[in-house]
Coordinates of N, CA and C in Angstrom, one line a residue:
X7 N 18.7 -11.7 13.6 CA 18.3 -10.3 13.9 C 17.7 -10.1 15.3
X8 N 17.3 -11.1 16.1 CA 16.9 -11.3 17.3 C 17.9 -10.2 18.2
X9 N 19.2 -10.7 18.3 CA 19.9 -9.6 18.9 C 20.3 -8.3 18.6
X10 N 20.4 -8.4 17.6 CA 19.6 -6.5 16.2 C 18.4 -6.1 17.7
X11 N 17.6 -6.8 17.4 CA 16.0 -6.5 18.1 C 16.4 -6.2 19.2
X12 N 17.0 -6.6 20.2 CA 17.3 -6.6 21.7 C 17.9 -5.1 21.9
X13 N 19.3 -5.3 21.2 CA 20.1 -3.4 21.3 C 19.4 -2.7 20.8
X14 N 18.4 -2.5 20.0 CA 18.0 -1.4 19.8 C 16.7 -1.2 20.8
X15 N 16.0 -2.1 20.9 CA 14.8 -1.9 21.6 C 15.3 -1.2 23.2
X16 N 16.6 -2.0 23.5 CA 16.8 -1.2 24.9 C 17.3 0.1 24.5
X17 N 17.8 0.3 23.6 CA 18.2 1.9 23.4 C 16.9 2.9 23.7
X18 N 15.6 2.1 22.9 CA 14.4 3.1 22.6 C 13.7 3.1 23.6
X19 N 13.7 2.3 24.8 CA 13.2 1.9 25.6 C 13.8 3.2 26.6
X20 N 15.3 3.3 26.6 CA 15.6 4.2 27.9 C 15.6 5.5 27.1
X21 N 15.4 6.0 26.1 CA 14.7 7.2 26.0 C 13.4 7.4 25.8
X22 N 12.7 6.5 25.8 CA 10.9 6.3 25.7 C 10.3 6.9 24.6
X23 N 11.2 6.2 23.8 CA 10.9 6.0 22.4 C 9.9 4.6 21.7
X24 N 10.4 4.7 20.5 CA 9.4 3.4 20.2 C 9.9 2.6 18.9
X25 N 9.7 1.1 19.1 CA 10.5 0.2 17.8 C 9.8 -0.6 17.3
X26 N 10.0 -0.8 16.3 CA 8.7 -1.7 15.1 C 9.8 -2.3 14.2
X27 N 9.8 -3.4 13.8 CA 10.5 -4.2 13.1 C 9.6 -5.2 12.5
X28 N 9.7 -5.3 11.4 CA 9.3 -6.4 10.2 C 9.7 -6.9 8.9
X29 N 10.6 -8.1 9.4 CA 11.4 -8.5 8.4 C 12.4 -6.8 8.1
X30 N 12.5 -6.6 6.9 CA 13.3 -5.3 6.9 C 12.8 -3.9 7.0
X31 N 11.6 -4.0 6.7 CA 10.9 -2.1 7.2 C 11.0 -2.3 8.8
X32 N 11.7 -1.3 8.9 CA 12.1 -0.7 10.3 C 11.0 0.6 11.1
X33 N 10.8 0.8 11.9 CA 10.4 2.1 12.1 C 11.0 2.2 13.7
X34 N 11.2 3.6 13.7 CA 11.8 4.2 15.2 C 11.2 5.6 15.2
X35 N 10.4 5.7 16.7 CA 10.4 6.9 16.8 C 11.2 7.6 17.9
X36 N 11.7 8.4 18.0 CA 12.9 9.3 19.1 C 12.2 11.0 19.2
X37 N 12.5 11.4 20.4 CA 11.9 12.8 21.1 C 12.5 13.8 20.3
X38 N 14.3 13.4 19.9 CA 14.9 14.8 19.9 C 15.8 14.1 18.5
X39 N 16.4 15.2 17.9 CA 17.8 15.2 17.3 C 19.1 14.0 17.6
X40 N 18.9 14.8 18.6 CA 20.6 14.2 19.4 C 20.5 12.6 19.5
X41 N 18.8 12.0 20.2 CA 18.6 10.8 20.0 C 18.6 10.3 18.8
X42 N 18.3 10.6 17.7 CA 18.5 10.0 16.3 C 19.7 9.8 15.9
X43 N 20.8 11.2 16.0 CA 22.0 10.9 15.4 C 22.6 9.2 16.4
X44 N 22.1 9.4 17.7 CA 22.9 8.7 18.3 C 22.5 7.3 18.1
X45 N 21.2 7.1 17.6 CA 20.4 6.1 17.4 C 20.7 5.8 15.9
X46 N 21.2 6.4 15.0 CA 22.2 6.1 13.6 C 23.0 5.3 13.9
X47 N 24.1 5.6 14.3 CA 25.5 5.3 14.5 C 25.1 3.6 15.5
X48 N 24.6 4.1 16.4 CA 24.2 2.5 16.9 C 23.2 1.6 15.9
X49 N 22.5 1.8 14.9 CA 22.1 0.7 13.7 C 22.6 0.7 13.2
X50 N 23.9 1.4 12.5 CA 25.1 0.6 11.6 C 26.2 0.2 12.6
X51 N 26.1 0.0 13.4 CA 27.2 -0.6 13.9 C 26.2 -2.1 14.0
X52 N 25.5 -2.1 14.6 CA 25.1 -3.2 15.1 C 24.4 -4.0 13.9
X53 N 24.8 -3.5 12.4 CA 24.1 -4.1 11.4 C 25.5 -4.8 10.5
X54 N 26.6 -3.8 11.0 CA 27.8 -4.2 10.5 C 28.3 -5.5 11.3
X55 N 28.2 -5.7 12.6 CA 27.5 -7.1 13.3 C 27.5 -8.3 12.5
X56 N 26.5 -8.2 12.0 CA 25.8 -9.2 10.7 C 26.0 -9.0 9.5
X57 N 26.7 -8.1 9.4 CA 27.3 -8.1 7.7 C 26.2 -7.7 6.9
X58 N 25.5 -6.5 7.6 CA 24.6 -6.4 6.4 C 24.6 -4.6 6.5
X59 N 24.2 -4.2 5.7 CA 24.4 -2.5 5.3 C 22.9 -1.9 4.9
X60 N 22.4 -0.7 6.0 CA 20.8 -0.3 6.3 C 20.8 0.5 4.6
X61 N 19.9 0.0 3.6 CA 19.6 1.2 2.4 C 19.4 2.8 2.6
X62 N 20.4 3.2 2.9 CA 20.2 4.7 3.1 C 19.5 4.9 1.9
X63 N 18.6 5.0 1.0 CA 18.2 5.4 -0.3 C 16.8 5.3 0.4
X64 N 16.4 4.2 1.1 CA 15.0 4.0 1.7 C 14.9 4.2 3.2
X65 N 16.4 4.7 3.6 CA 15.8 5.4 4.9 C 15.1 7.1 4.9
X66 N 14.3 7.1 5.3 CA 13.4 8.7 5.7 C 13.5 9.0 6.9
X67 N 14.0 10.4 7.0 CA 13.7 10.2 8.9 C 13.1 12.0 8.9
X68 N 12.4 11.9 9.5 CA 10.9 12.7 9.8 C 10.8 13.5 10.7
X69 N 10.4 14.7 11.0 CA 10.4 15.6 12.5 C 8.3 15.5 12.2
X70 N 7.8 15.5 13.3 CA 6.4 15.8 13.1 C 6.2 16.4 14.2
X71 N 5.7 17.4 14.0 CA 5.2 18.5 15.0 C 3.7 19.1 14.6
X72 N 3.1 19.7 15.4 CA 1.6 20.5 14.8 C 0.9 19.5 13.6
X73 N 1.0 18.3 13.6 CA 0.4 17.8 12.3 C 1.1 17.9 11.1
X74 N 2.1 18.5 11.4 CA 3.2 18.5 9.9 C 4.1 17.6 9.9
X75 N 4.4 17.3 8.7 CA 5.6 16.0 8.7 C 6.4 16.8 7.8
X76 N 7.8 17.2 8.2 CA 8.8 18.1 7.5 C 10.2 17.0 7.4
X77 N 10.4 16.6 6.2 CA 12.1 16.4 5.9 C 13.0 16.6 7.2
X78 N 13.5 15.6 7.9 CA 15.0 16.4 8.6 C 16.1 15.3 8.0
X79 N 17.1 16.1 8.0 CA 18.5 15.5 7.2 C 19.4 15.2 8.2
X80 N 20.2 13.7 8.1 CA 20.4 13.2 9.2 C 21.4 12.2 8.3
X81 N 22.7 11.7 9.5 CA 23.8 11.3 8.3 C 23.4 10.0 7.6
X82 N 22.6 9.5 7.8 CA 22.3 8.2 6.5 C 21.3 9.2 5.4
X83 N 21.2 10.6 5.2 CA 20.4 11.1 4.4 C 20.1 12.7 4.4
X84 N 21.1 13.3 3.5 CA 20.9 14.7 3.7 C 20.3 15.6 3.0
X85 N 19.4 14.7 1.6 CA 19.2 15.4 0.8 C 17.7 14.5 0.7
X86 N 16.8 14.9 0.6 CA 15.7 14.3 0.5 C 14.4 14.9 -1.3
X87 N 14.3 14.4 -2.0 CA 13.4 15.5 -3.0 C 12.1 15.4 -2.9
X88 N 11.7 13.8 -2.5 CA 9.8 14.0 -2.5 C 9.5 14.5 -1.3
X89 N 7.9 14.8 -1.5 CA 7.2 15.0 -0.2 C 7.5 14.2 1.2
X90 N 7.7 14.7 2.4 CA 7.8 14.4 3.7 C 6.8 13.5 4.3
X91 N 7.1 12.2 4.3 CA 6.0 11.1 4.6 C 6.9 10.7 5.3
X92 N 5.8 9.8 6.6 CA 6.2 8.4 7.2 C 5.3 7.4 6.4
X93 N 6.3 6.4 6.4 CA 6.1 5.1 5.5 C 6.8 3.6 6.2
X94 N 5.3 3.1 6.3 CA 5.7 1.9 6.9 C 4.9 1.0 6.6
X95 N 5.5 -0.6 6.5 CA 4.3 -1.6 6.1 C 3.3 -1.1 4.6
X96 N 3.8 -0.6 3.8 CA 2.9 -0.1 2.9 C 2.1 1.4 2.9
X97 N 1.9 1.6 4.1 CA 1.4 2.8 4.3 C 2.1 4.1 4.7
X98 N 1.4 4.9 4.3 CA 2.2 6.6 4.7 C 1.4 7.4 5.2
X99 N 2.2 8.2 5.7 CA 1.5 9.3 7.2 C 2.0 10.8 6.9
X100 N 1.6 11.7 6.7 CA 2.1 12.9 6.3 C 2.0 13.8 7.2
X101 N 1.3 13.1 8.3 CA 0.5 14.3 9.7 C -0.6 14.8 9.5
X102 N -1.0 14.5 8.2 CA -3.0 14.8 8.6 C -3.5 13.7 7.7
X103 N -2.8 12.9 6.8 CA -3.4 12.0 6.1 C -2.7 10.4 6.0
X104 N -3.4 9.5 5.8 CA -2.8 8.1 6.6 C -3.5 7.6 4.7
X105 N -2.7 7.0 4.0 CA -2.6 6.7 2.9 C -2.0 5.0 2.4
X106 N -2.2 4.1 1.3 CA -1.8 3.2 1.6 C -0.7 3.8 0.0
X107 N 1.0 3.3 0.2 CA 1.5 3.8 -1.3 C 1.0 3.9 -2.5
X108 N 1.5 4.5 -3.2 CA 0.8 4.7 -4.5 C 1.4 3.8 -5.3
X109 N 2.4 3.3 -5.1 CA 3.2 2.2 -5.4 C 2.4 1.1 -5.3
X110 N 1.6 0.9 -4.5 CA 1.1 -0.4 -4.3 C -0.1 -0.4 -5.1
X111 N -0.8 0.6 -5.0 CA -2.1 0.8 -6.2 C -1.5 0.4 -7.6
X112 N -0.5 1.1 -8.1 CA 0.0 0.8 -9.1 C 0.3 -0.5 -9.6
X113 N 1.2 -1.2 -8.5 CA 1.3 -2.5 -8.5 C 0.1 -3.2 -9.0
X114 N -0.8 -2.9 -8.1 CA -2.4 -4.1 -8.2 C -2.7 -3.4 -9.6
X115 N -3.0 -2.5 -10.4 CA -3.7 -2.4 -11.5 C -2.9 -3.1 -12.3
X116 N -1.4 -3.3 -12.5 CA -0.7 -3.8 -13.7 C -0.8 -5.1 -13.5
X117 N -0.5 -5.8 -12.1 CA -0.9 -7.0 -12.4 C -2.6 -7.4 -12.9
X118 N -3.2 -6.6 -12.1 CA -4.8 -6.7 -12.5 C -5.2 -6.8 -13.9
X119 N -4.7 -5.9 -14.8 CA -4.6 -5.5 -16.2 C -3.9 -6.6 -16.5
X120 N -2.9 -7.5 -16.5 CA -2.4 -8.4 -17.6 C -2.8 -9.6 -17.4
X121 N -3.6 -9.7 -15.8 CA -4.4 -11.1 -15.8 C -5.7 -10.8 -16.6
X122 N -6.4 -9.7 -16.5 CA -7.4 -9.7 -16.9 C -7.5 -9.7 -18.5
X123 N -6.6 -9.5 -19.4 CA -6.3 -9.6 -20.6 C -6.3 -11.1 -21.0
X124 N -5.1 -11.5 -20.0 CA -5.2 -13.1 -20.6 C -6.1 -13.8 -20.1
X125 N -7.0 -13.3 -19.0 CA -8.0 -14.5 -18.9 C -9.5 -14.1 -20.2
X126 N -9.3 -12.6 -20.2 CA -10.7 -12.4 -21.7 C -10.0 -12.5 -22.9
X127 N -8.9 -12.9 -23.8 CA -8.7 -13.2 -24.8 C -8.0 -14.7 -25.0
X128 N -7.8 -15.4 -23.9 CA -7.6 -16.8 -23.6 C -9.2 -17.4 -23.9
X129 N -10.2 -16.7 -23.5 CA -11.0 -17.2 -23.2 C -11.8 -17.1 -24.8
X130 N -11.6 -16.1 -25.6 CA -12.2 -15.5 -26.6 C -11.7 -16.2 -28.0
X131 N -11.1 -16.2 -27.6 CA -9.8 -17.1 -28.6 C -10.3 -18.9 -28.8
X132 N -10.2 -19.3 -27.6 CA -11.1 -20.6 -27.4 C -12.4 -20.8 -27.6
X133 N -13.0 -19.7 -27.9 CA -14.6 -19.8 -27.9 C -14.9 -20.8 -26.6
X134 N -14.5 -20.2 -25.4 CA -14.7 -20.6 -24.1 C -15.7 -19.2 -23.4
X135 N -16.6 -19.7 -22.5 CA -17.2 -18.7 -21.8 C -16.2 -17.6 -21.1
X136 N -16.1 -16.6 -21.1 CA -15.3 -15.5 -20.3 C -15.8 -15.7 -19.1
X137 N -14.7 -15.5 -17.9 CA -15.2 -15.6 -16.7 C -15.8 -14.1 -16.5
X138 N -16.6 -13.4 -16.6 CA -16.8 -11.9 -16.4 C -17.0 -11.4 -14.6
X139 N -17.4 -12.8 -14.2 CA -18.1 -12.7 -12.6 C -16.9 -12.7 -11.9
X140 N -15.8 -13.5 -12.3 CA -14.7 -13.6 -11.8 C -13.5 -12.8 -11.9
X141 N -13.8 -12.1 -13.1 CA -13.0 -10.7 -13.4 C -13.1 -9.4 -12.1
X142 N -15.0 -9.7 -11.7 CA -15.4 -8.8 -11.2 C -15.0 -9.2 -9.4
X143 N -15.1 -10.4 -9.3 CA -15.1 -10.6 -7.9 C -13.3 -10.5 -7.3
X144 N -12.6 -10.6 -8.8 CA -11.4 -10.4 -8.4 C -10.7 -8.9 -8.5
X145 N -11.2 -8.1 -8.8 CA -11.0 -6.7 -9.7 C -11.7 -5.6 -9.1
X146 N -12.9 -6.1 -8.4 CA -13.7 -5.1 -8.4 C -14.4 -5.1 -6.6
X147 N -14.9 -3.8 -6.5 CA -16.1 -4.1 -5.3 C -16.8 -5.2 -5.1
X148 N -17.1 -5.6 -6.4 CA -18.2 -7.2 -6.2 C -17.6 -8.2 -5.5
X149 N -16.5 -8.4 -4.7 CA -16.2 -9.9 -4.1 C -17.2 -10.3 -3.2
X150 N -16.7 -11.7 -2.8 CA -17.8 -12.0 -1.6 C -17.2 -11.2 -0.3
X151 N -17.6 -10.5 0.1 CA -17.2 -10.0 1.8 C -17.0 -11.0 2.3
X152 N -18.1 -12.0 2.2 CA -17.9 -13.3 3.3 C -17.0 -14.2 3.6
X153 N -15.9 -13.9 2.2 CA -14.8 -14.4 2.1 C -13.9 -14.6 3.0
X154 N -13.2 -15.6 3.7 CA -12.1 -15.4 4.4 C -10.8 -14.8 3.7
X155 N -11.0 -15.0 2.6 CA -9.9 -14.8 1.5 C -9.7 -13.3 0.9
X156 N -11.2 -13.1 0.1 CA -11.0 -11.7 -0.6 C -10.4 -11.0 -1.4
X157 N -10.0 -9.9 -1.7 CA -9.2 -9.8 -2.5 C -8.8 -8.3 -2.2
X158 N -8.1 -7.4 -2.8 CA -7.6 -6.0 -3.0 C -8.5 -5.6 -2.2
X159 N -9.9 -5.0 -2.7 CA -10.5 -4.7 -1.9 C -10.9 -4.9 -0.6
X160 N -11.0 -6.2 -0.3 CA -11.1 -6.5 0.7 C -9.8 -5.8 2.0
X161 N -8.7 -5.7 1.7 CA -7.8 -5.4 2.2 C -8.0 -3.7 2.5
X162 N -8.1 -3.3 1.6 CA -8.5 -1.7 1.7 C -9.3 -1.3 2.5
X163 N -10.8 -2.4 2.2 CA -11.9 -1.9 3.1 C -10.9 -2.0 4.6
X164 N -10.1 -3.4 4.7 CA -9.9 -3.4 6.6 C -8.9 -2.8 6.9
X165 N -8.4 -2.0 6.0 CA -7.2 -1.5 6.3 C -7.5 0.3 6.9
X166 N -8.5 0.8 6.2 CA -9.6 1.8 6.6 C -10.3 1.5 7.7
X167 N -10.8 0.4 7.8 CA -11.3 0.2 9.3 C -10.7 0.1 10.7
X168 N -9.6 -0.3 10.2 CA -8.4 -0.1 11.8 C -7.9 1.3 11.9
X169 N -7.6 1.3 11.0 CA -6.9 2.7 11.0 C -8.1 3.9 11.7
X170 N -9.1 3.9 10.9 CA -9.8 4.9 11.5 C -10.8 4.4 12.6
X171 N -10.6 3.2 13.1 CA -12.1 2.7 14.5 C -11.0 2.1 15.3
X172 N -10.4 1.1 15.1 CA -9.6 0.6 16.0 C -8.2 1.6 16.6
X173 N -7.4 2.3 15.9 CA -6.4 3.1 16.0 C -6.8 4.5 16.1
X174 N -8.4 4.8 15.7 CA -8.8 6.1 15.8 C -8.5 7.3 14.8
X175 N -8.0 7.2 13.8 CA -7.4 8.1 13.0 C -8.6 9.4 12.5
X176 N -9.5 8.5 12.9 CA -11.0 9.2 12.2 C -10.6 9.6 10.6
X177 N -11.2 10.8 10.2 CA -11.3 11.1 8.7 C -10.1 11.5 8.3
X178 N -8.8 11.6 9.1 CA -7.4 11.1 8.3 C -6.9 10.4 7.7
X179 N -7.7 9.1 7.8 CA -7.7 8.2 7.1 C -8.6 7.8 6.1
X180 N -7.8 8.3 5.0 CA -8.3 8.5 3.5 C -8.4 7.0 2.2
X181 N -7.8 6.0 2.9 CA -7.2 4.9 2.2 C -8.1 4.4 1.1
X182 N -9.5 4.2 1.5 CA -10.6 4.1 0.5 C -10.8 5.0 -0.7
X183 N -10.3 5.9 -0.3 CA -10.8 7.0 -1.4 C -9.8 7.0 -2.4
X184 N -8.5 6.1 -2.3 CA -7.7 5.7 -3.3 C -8.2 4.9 -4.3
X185 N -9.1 4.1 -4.0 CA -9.8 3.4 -5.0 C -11.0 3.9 -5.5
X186 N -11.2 5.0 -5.6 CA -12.4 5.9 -5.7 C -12.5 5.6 -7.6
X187 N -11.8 5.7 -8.2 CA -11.8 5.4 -9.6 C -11.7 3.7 -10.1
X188 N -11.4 2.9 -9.2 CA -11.5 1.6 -9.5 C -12.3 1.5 -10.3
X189 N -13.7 1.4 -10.4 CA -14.7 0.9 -11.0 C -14.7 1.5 -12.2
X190 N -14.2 2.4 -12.6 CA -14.1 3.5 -14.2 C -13.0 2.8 -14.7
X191 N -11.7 2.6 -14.0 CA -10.7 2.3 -14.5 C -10.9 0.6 -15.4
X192 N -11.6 0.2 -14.8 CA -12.2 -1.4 -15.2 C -12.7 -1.6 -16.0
X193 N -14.4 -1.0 -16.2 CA -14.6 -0.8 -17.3 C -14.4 -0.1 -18.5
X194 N -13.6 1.0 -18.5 CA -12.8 1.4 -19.5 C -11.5 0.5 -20.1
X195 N -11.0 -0.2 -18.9 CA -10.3 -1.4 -19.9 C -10.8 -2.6 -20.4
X196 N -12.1 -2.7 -19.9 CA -12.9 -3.9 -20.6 C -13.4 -3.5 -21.7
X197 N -14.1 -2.2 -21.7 CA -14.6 -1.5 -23.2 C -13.4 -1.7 -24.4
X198 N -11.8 -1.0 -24.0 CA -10.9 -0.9 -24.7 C -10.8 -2.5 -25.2
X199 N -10.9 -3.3 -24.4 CA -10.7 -5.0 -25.0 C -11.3 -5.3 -26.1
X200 N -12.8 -4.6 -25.3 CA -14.1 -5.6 -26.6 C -13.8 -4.6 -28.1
X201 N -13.7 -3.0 -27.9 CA -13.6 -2.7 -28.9 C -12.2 -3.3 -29.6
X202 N -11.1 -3.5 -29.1 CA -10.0 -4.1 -29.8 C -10.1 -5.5 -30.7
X203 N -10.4 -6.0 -30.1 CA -10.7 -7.6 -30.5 C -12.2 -7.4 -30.9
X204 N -12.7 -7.0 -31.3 CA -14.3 -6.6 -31.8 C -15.3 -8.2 -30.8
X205 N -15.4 -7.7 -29.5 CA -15.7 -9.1 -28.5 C -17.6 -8.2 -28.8
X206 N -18.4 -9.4 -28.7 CA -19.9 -9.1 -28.4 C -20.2 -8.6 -27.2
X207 N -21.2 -7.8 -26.7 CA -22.0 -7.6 -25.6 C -22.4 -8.6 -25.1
X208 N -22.7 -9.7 -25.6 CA -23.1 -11.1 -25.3 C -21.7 -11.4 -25.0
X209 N -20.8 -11.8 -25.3 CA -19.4 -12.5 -25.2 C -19.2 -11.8 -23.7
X210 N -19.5 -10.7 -23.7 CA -18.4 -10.0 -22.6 C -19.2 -9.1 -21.7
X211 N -20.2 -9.1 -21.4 CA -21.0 -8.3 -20.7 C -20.7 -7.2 -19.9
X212 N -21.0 -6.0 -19.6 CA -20.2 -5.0 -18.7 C -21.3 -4.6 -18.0
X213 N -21.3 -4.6 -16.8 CA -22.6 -4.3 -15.9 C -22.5 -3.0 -16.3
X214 N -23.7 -2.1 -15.9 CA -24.0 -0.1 -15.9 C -24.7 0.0 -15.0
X215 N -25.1 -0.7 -14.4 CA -26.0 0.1 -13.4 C -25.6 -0.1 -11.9
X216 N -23.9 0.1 -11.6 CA -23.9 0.0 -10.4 C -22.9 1.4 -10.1
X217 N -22.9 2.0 -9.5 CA -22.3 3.3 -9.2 C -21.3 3.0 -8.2
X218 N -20.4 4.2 -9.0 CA -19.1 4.1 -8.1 C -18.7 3.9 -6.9
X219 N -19.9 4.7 -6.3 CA -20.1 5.1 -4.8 C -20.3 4.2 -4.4
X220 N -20.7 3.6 -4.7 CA -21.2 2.7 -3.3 C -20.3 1.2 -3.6
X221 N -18.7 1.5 -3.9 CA -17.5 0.5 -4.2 C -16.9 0.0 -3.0
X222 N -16.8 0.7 -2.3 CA -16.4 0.2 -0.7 C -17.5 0.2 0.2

C-alpha cells in the first residue's frame, strides 16, 4: 500500500488537500466537487492496482461548511440514509460535535456484560470470593489512573483530552459524556445478577455512595 500512499498523497498535496491512512480507514479532505470526483476515479484505479475494491457501503463523503456536515452524493455513493458525520479512527465529527461511535460504546458494554457474568457466577458457583474490585477497576471509573494500561475509561478520559487541549476542540468535544450512564448501567446489571441467582450483599457488594459525576 506504500505506493497506494505515494499517488494519492501527491494528488492531495498539489491541490492542498489532506491524507490520513490507517491500515484501511482512509480519510481525504479536498476544497471542491470536481477534486473529489477526480480524486474517486484515481482510488479505484490505483486500488484495482492491487486487486483490491474500496467498500463503497463504508465510504461517506461530506461537504462541511458554517459548522454543518451535510451528505454529498458522489459516484462510490449516491444515496446516503443516516445522519451526515465524518468518521474516522472510531470517532465522528458532525461540525459542532466530535463523538467517539456508538458502535464502539456498544461494543464495550456487550463484551463488558458477558465477562462480567461469567466472572460473578463462575465465582458464585465455586463458592470462590467474587472479584467485585476487579469488576470495578475493569468496568468502571474506579481504575488505577496510574495505570500504564487502564482500561475503557481510561481511553475516553485521553481521548477527551486531545481532542479538546491538544487539538483544541474545546466544548465540541462531547466524548465523556457518552459514558455519562456507565455507572447506572453497572450497577443495575449487578443488582439484576444478585436478584437472579438470589447472590448476598455480603457475596457481592455494590458500592452507593459514589456519584455519577464525578466518573470521569
Amino acid at each position: 500500500m506504500l505506493d497506494f500512499d505515494v499517488t494519492i498523497q501527491n494528488f492531495v498535496n498539489k491541490i492542498k488537500g489532506y491524507y490520513r491512512r490507517y491500515s484501511d480507514d482512509i480519510l481525504i479532505l479536498v476544497n471542491s466537487k470536481n477534486e473529489l470526483d477526480s480524486l474517486l476515479i484515481l482510488i479505484e484505479d490505483e486500488l484495482k492496482k492491487l486487486k483490491l475494491e474500496l467498500s463503497k457501503q463504508k465510504t461517506i463523503c461530506c461537504h462541511f461548511q458554517d459548522n454543518n456536515c451535510d451528505y454529498e452524493p458522489c459516484s462510490f455513493r449516491k444515496e446516503y440514509n443516516s445522519s451526515a458525520e465524518f468518521q474516522y479512527l472510531g470517532f465522528t465529527y458532525n461540525g459542532k460535535i466530535i463523538l467517539v461511535r456508538n458502535g464502539t460504546i456498544g461494543a464495550f458494554w456487550r463484551d463488558a456484560i458477558r465477562h462480567i457474568r461469567k466472572m460473578v457466577l463462575y465465582n458464585y458457583k465455586n463458592k470462590t470470593r467474587i472479584p467485585i474490585a476487579k469488576i470495578y477497576g475493569l468496568y468502571s471509573h474506579l481504575s488505577n489512573r496510574e495505570s500504564k494500561y487502564g482500561n475503557f475509561y481510561s481511553y475516553i478520559r485521553k481521548s477527551q483530552r486531545i481532542f479538546e487541549k491538544d487539538y483544541q476542540f474545546g466544548k465540541e468535544v462531547k466524548i465523556k459524556f457518552q459514558m455519562s450512564k456507565s455507572w447506572e448501567i453497572l450497577h443495575k446489571y449487578l443488582i439484576k445478577l444478585k436478584e437472579k441467582y438470589k447472590i448476598s450483599d455480603k457475596e457481592l457488594p455494590i458500592p452507593k455512595d459514589i456519584r455519577e459525576n464525578s466518573c470521569l
